[in-house]
mmCIF file of C-alpha atoms in Angstrom:
data_model
loop_
_atom_site.group_PDB
_atom_site.id
_atom_site.type_symbol
_atom_site.label_atom_id
_atom_site.label_comp_id
_atom_site.label_asym_id
_atom_site.label_seq_id
_atom_site.Cartn_x
_atom_site.Cartn_y
_atom_site.Cartn_z
ATOM 1 C CA GLN A 1 299.767 267.536 64.951
ATOM 2 C CA GLN A 2 301.825 264.882 67.540
ATOM 3 C CA GLN A 3 299.020 262.206 68.197
ATOM 4 C CA VAL A 4 301.117 259.636 68.541
ATOM 5 C CA LYS A 5 304.752 259.856 70.845
ATOM 6 C CA GLN A 6 306.762 257.005 70.018
ATOM 7 C CA SER A 7 310.254 256.162 71.929
ATOM 8 C CA PRO A 8 312.979 255.579 71.309
ATOM 9 C CA GLN A 9 314.218 257.225 68.251
ATOM 10 C CA SER A 10 316.863 254.383 67.989
ATOM 11 C CA LEU A 11 317.720 251.074 69.650
ATOM 12 C CA ILE A 12 320.483 248.887 69.348
ATOM 13 C CA VAL A 13 319.663 245.312 70.469
ATOM 14 C CA GLN A 14 322.121 242.089 70.646
ATOM 15 C CA LYS A 15 320.710 238.692 68.602
ATOM 16 C CA GLY A 16 318.359 236.819 70.475
ATOM 17 C CA GLY A 17 317.856 239.864 73.598
ATOM 18 C CA ILE A 18 314.030 241.458 73.722
ATOM 19 C CA SER A 19 313.545 244.388 71.631
ATOM 20 C CA ILE A 20 310.858 247.125 73.577
ATOM 21 C CA ILE A 21 309.519 250.436 71.913
ATOM 22 C CA ASN A 22 306.479 252.762 73.116
ATOM 23 C CA CYS A 23 304.217 254.309 72.050
ATOM 24 C CA ALA A 24 301.685 256.609 73.809
ATOM 25 C CA TYR A 25 298.341 258.233 72.584
ATOM 26 C CA GLU A 26 295.979 261.132 72.996
ATOM 27 C CA ASN A 27 293.068 260.952 71.371
ATOM 28 C CA THR A 28 290.403 258.689 73.394
ATOM 29 C CA ALA A 29 288.568 258.155 70.086
ATOM 30 C CA PHE A 30 291.618 255.901 68.861
ATOM 31 C CA ASP A 31 290.507 252.320 68.621
ATOM 32 C CA TYR A 32 292.646 250.687 66.341
ATOM 33 C CA PHE A 33 296.504 250.332 66.919
ATOM 34 C CA PRO A 34 299.322 248.865 64.456
ATOM 35 C CA TRP A 35 302.410 248.545 64.179
ATOM 36 C CA TYR A 36 303.859 248.927 61.094
ATOM 37 C CA GLN A 37 307.782 247.624 59.968
ATOM 38 C CA GLN A 38 309.994 249.485 57.380
ATOM 39 C CA PHE A 39 312.930 248.460 56.109
ATOM 40 C CA PRO A 40 315.209 250.246 53.537
ATOM 41 C CA GLY A 41 313.934 251.495 50.550
ATOM 42 C CA LYS A 42 310.744 249.934 51.246
ATOM 43 C CA GLY A 43 307.104 251.462 52.098
ATOM 44 C CA PRO A 44 306.144 250.602 55.669
ATOM 45 C CA ALA A 45 304.125 247.224 55.747
ATOM 46 C CA LEU A 46 301.686 245.922 58.683
ATOM 47 C CA LEU A 47 303.460 243.965 61.493
ATOM 48 C CA ILE A 48 301.123 243.598 64.223
ATOM 49 C CA ALA A 49 297.844 245.471 65.650
ATOM 50 C CA ILE A 50 295.487 245.395 68.410
ATOM 51 C CA ARG A 51 292.166 246.716 69.311
ATOM 52 C CA PRO A 52 291.404 247.922 72.995
ATOM 53 C CA ASP A 53 289.152 245.484 74.083
ATOM 54 C CA VAL A 54 292.546 243.304 74.788
ATOM 55 C CA SER A 55 295.626 243.902 76.962
ATOM 56 C CA GLU A 56 297.481 242.019 74.722
ATOM 57 C CA LYS A 57 297.955 240.486 71.349
ATOM 58 C CA LYS A 58 301.303 237.923 70.187
ATOM 59 C CA GLU A 59 301.897 236.824 67.028
ATOM 60 C CA GLY A 60 304.916 234.279 66.833
ATOM 61 C CA ARG A 61 307.769 236.555 68.686
ATOM 62 C CA PHE A 62 306.013 239.982 68.427
ATOM 63 C CA THR A 63 303.986 241.046 71.115
ATOM 64 C CA ILE A 64 302.165 244.201 71.594
ATOM 65 C CA SER A 65 301.145 245.267 75.208
ATOM 66 C CA PHE A 66 298.136 247.798 75.683
ATOM 67 C CA ASN A 67 297.136 250.142 78.423
ATOM 68 C CA LYS A 68 294.338 251.591 77.679
ATOM 69 C CA SER A 69 293.974 253.680 81.042
ATOM 70 C CA ALA A 70 297.290 255.037 80.504
ATOM 71 C CA LYS A 71 296.653 255.815 76.747
ATOM 72 C CA GLN A 72 299.702 253.386 75.943
ATOM 73 C CA PHE A 73 300.806 249.707 73.564
ATOM 74 C CA SER A 74 304.400 248.616 73.437
ATOM 75 C CA LEU A 75 305.713 246.520 70.948
ATOM 76 C CA HIS A 76 307.725 243.521 72.433
ATOM 77 C CA ILE A 77 310.064 241.845 70.165
ATOM 78 C CA MET A 78 311.652 238.635 71.516
ATOM 79 C CA ASP A 79 314.183 236.329 70.340
ATOM 80 C CA SER A 80 315.341 239.749 68.502
ATOM 81 C CA GLN A 81 317.266 238.813 64.843
ATOM 82 C CA PRO A 82 319.603 240.724 62.248
ATOM 83 C CA GLY A 83 316.634 240.536 60.091
ATOM 84 C CA ASP A 84 314.472 242.603 62.767
ATOM 85 C CA SER A 85 316.590 245.332 61.748
ATOM 86 C CA ALA A 86 314.397 247.994 60.344
ATOM 87 C CA THR A 87 312.271 251.442 61.441
ATOM 88 C CA TYR A 88 309.170 250.625 63.135
ATOM 89 C CA PHE A 89 306.472 252.593 63.364
ATOM 90 C CA CYS A 90 303.703 252.749 65.672
ATOM 91 C CA ALA A 91 299.798 254.349 64.745
ATOM 92 C CA ALA A 92 296.419 254.773 65.967
ATOM 93 C CA SER A 93 292.964 255.257 64.632
ATOM 94 C CA GLY A 94 289.664 255.807 65.027
ATOM 95 C CA THR A 95 286.417 255.733 62.588
ATOM 96 C CA GLY A 96 286.086 259.020 61.659
ATOM 97 C CA ASN A 97 290.064 259.718 62.632
ATOM 98 C CA ASP A 98 292.605 259.150 59.918
ATOM 99 C CA MET A 99 295.508 257.763 61.102
ATOM 100 C CA ARG A 100 298.419 259.152 62.982
ATOM 101 C CA PHE A 101 301.508 257.497 62.673
ATOM 102 C CA GLY A 102 304.429 257.697 65.524
ATOM 103 C CA ALA A 103 307.641 259.192 64.730
ATOM 104 C CA GLY A 104 309.748 255.828 63.902
ATOM 105 C CA THR A 105 311.759 253.560 66.019
ATOM 106 C CA ARG A 106 315.124 252.618 63.667
ATOM 107 C CA LEU A 107 316.621 249.180 65.506
ATOM 108 C CA THR A 108 319.583 247.460 64.971
ATOM 109 C CA VAL A 109 320.070 243.577 66.377
ATOM 110 C CA LYS A 110 323.590 243.367 66.165
ATOM 111 C CA PRO A 111 324.571 239.879 65.631
ATOM 112 C CA GLY B 1 301.326 243.543 40.297
ATOM 113 C CA ALA B 2 298.946 243.436 42.983
ATOM 114 C CA GLY B 3 300.226 246.426 45.180
ATOM 115 C CA VAL B 4 300.527 249.574 45.489
ATOM 116 C CA SER B 5 302.771 251.555 42.439
ATOM 117 C CA GLN B 6 304.556 254.917 42.855
ATOM 118 C CA SER B 7 306.254 256.599 39.876
ATOM 119 C CA PRO B 8 308.768 257.836 39.627
ATOM 120 C CA SER B 9 310.832 256.166 42.294
ATOM 121 C CA ASN B 10 313.416 259.102 42.551
ATOM 122 C CA LYS B 11 312.907 262.780 40.966
ATOM 123 C CA VAL B 12 315.549 265.231 41.108
ATOM 124 C CA THR B 13 314.611 268.548 39.975
ATOM 125 C CA GLU B 14 315.734 272.182 40.766
ATOM 126 C CA LYS B 15 314.675 274.775 43.077
ATOM 127 C CA GLY B 16 311.526 276.344 41.688
ATOM 128 C CA LYS B 17 310.254 273.806 39.373
ATOM 129 C CA ASP B 18 307.197 271.635 39.422
ATOM 130 C CA VAL B 19 306.916 268.026 40.544
ATOM 131 C CA GLU B 20 304.119 265.250 40.165
ATOM 132 C CA LEU B 21 304.044 261.911 41.637
ATOM 133 C CA ARG B 22 301.666 259.212 40.670
ATOM 134 C CA CYS B 23 299.961 256.803 42.686
ATOM 135 C CA ASP B 24 298.195 253.715 41.760
ATOM 136 C CA PRO B 25 296.682 252.001 44.227
ATOM 137 C CA ILE B 26 295.296 247.852 44.904
ATOM 138 C CA SER B 27 292.526 247.714 42.591
ATOM 139 C CA GLY B 28 289.313 247.731 45.041
ATOM 140 C CA HIS B 29 290.794 250.139 47.376
ATOM 141 C CA THR B 30 288.094 252.870 48.184
ATOM 142 C CA ALA B 31 290.387 255.225 49.651
ATOM 143 C CA LEU B 32 294.362 256.857 49.057
ATOM 144 C CA TYR B 33 296.701 258.587 51.364
ATOM 145 C CA TRP B 34 299.847 260.460 50.735
ATOM 146 C CA TYR B 35 302.378 261.000 53.353
ATOM 147 C CA ARG B 36 305.841 262.578 53.585
ATOM 148 C CA GLN B 37 308.970 260.877 54.826
ATOM 149 C CA ARG B 38 312.039 263.467 55.443
ATOM 150 C CA LEU B 39 314.975 261.897 55.877
ATOM 151 C CA GLY B 40 315.251 259.927 59.514
ATOM 152 C CA GLN B 41 312.185 260.934 60.250
ATOM 153 C CA GLY B 42 308.169 259.816 60.647
ATOM 154 C CA LEU B 43 305.194 259.635 58.011
ATOM 155 C CA GLU B 44 303.945 263.205 58.052
ATOM 156 C CA PHE B 45 300.113 262.812 56.942
ATOM 157 C CA LEU B 46 299.466 264.929 53.825
ATOM 158 C CA ILE B 47 295.716 264.038 52.324
ATOM 159 C CA TYR B 48 293.708 261.167 52.062
ATOM 160 C CA PHE B 49 290.934 259.871 49.451
ATOM 161 C CA GLN B 50 288.091 258.099 50.287
ATOM 162 C CA GLY B 51 286.009 257.682 47.073
ATOM 163 C CA ASN B 52 283.492 260.246 45.842
ATOM 164 C CA SER B 53 283.822 262.193 48.676
ATOM 165 C CA ALA B 54 285.554 265.842 49.669
ATOM 166 C CA PRO B 55 289.293 264.933 50.506
ATOM 167 C CA ASP B 56 290.555 265.408 53.853
ATOM 168 C CA LYS B 57 293.346 267.930 52.836
ATOM 169 C CA SER B 58 294.190 269.011 56.621
ATOM 170 C CA GLY B 59 298.030 267.658 56.204
ATOM 171 C CA LEU B 60 299.326 269.642 53.028
ATOM 172 C CA PRO B 61 302.247 271.951 54.566
ATOM 173 C CA SER B 62 301.248 274.871 52.254
ATOM 174 C CA ASP B 63 299.281 275.811 49.216
ATOM 175 C CA ARG B 64 302.408 274.779 46.924
ATOM 176 C CA PHE B 65 301.029 271.091 47.014
ATOM 177 C CA SER B 66 297.689 269.303 45.754
ATOM 178 C CA ALA B 67 296.691 265.715 44.741
ATOM 179 C CA GLU B 68 293.782 264.723 42.605
ATOM 180 C CA ARG B 69 292.315 261.370 42.392
ATOM 181 C CA THR B 70 290.284 259.618 39.550
ATOM 182 C CA GLY B 71 287.478 258.287 41.030
ATOM 183 C CA GLU B 72 288.859 255.006 43.131
ATOM 184 C CA SER B 73 291.583 254.377 40.992
ATOM 185 C CA VAL B 74 295.089 256.575 40.316
ATOM 186 C CA SER B 75 296.110 259.944 42.158
ATOM 187 C CA THR B 76 298.907 262.533 41.600
ATOM 188 C CA LEU B 77 300.692 264.651 43.872
ATOM 189 C CA THR B 78 301.587 267.750 42.491
ATOM 190 C CA ILE B 79 304.361 269.906 44.010
ATOM 191 C CA GLN B 80 304.586 273.391 42.216
ATOM 192 C CA ARG B 81 307.536 276.105 42.854
ATOM 193 C CA THR B 82 309.535 273.215 44.659
ATOM 194 C CA GLN B 83 311.884 274.212 47.530
ATOM 195 C CA GLN B 84 314.527 272.416 49.052
ATOM 196 C CA GLU B 85 312.686 271.465 52.284
ATOM 197 C CA ASP B 86 310.479 269.608 49.640
ATOM 198 C CA SER B 87 313.074 266.731 49.875
ATOM 199 C CA ALA B 88 311.580 263.753 51.342
ATOM 200 C CA VAL B 89 310.343 260.691 49.960
ATOM 201 C CA TYR B 90 306.278 260.467 49.467
ATOM 202 C CA LEU B 91 304.494 257.612 50.522
ATOM 203 C CA CYS B 92 300.983 256.541 48.516
ATOM 204 C CA ALA B 93 299.001 253.939 50.676
ATOM 205 C CA SER B 94 295.151 252.755 49.978
ATOM 206 C CA SER B 95 293.078 250.578 52.004
ATOM 207 C CA LEU B 96 290.065 248.966 51.201
ATOM 208 C CA VAL B 97 287.821 251.014 53.383
ATOM 209 C CA GLY B 98 288.832 254.663 54.807
ATOM 210 C CA PRO B 99 288.727 255.561 58.495
ATOM 211 C CA ARG B 100 285.175 257.220 57.976
ATOM 212 C CA ALA B 101 283.568 253.822 57.431
ATOM 213 C CA SER B 102 286.313 251.765 59.353
ATOM 214 C CA SER B 103 289.317 252.082 61.685
ATOM 215 C CA TYR B 104 290.111 249.020 61.389
ATOM 216 C CA ASN B 105 291.678 249.165 57.907
ATOM 217 C CA GLU B 106 294.979 248.171 57.347
ATOM 218 C CA GLN B 107 296.902 250.903 55.143
ATOM 219 C CA PHE B 108 299.125 249.049 52.118
ATOM 220 C CA PHE B 109 302.191 251.499 51.262
ATOM 221 C CA GLY B 110 304.060 251.617 48.295
ATOM 222 C CA PRO B 111 307.600 252.292 47.795
ATOM 223 C CA GLY B 112 307.600 255.576 47.785
ATOM 224 C CA THR B 113 308.848 258.286 45.342
ATOM 225 C CA ARG B 114 312.486 259.963 46.556
ATOM 226 C CA LEU B 115 312.277 263.791 45.708
ATOM 227 C CA THR B 116 315.569 265.414 45.533
ATOM 228 C CA VAL B 117 315.322 269.538 45.356
ATOM 229 C CA LEU B 118 318.617 271.099 44.566
#
């Protein structure tokens, strides 16, 4: 049932560095690609999302890059901070299609 | 509280017992979802409710799992004859509309119920 593949499983970055998480999808009917952030003991929360009519969306230090032809999208966290340490999930959905989540990436930002 | 709430927060049960997990969605949200998250793993879709439409049960792993929702309010996920492999965090989410209406719907998650089957 895995329609969204996410990598890496875990990522360690130094404070101030760039964190990059990648996702690939299969279903061309998907037209909404959110990223969720989950802290330990909490439910995931929407971080940023993109639609396929644009190739990039930036909100503060967080940027989604989207490549429709390759069916890939990625999350970039600039100037990573220890407070960004969390698990990140990419997801994809389309009208009539339930949202499907990637397996998650555990990010650790070292001070 | 304006968010999604779930109860209990933790549940420890013995193998073979039945458990009920409860979810209170955000008021006015027509769509409700249940996910399972095993330790260190991703979100596994279980079931989705949209208004009065028939639920999408395609993610339920076995007939021991069932869920109900009363109108557009509370939902209960029931696991019968629990097994050790059922141990996980069960997350509930709600959204204003569901994917049958639009794909652009943010899901709001509850804190989850951590189920441990001994």
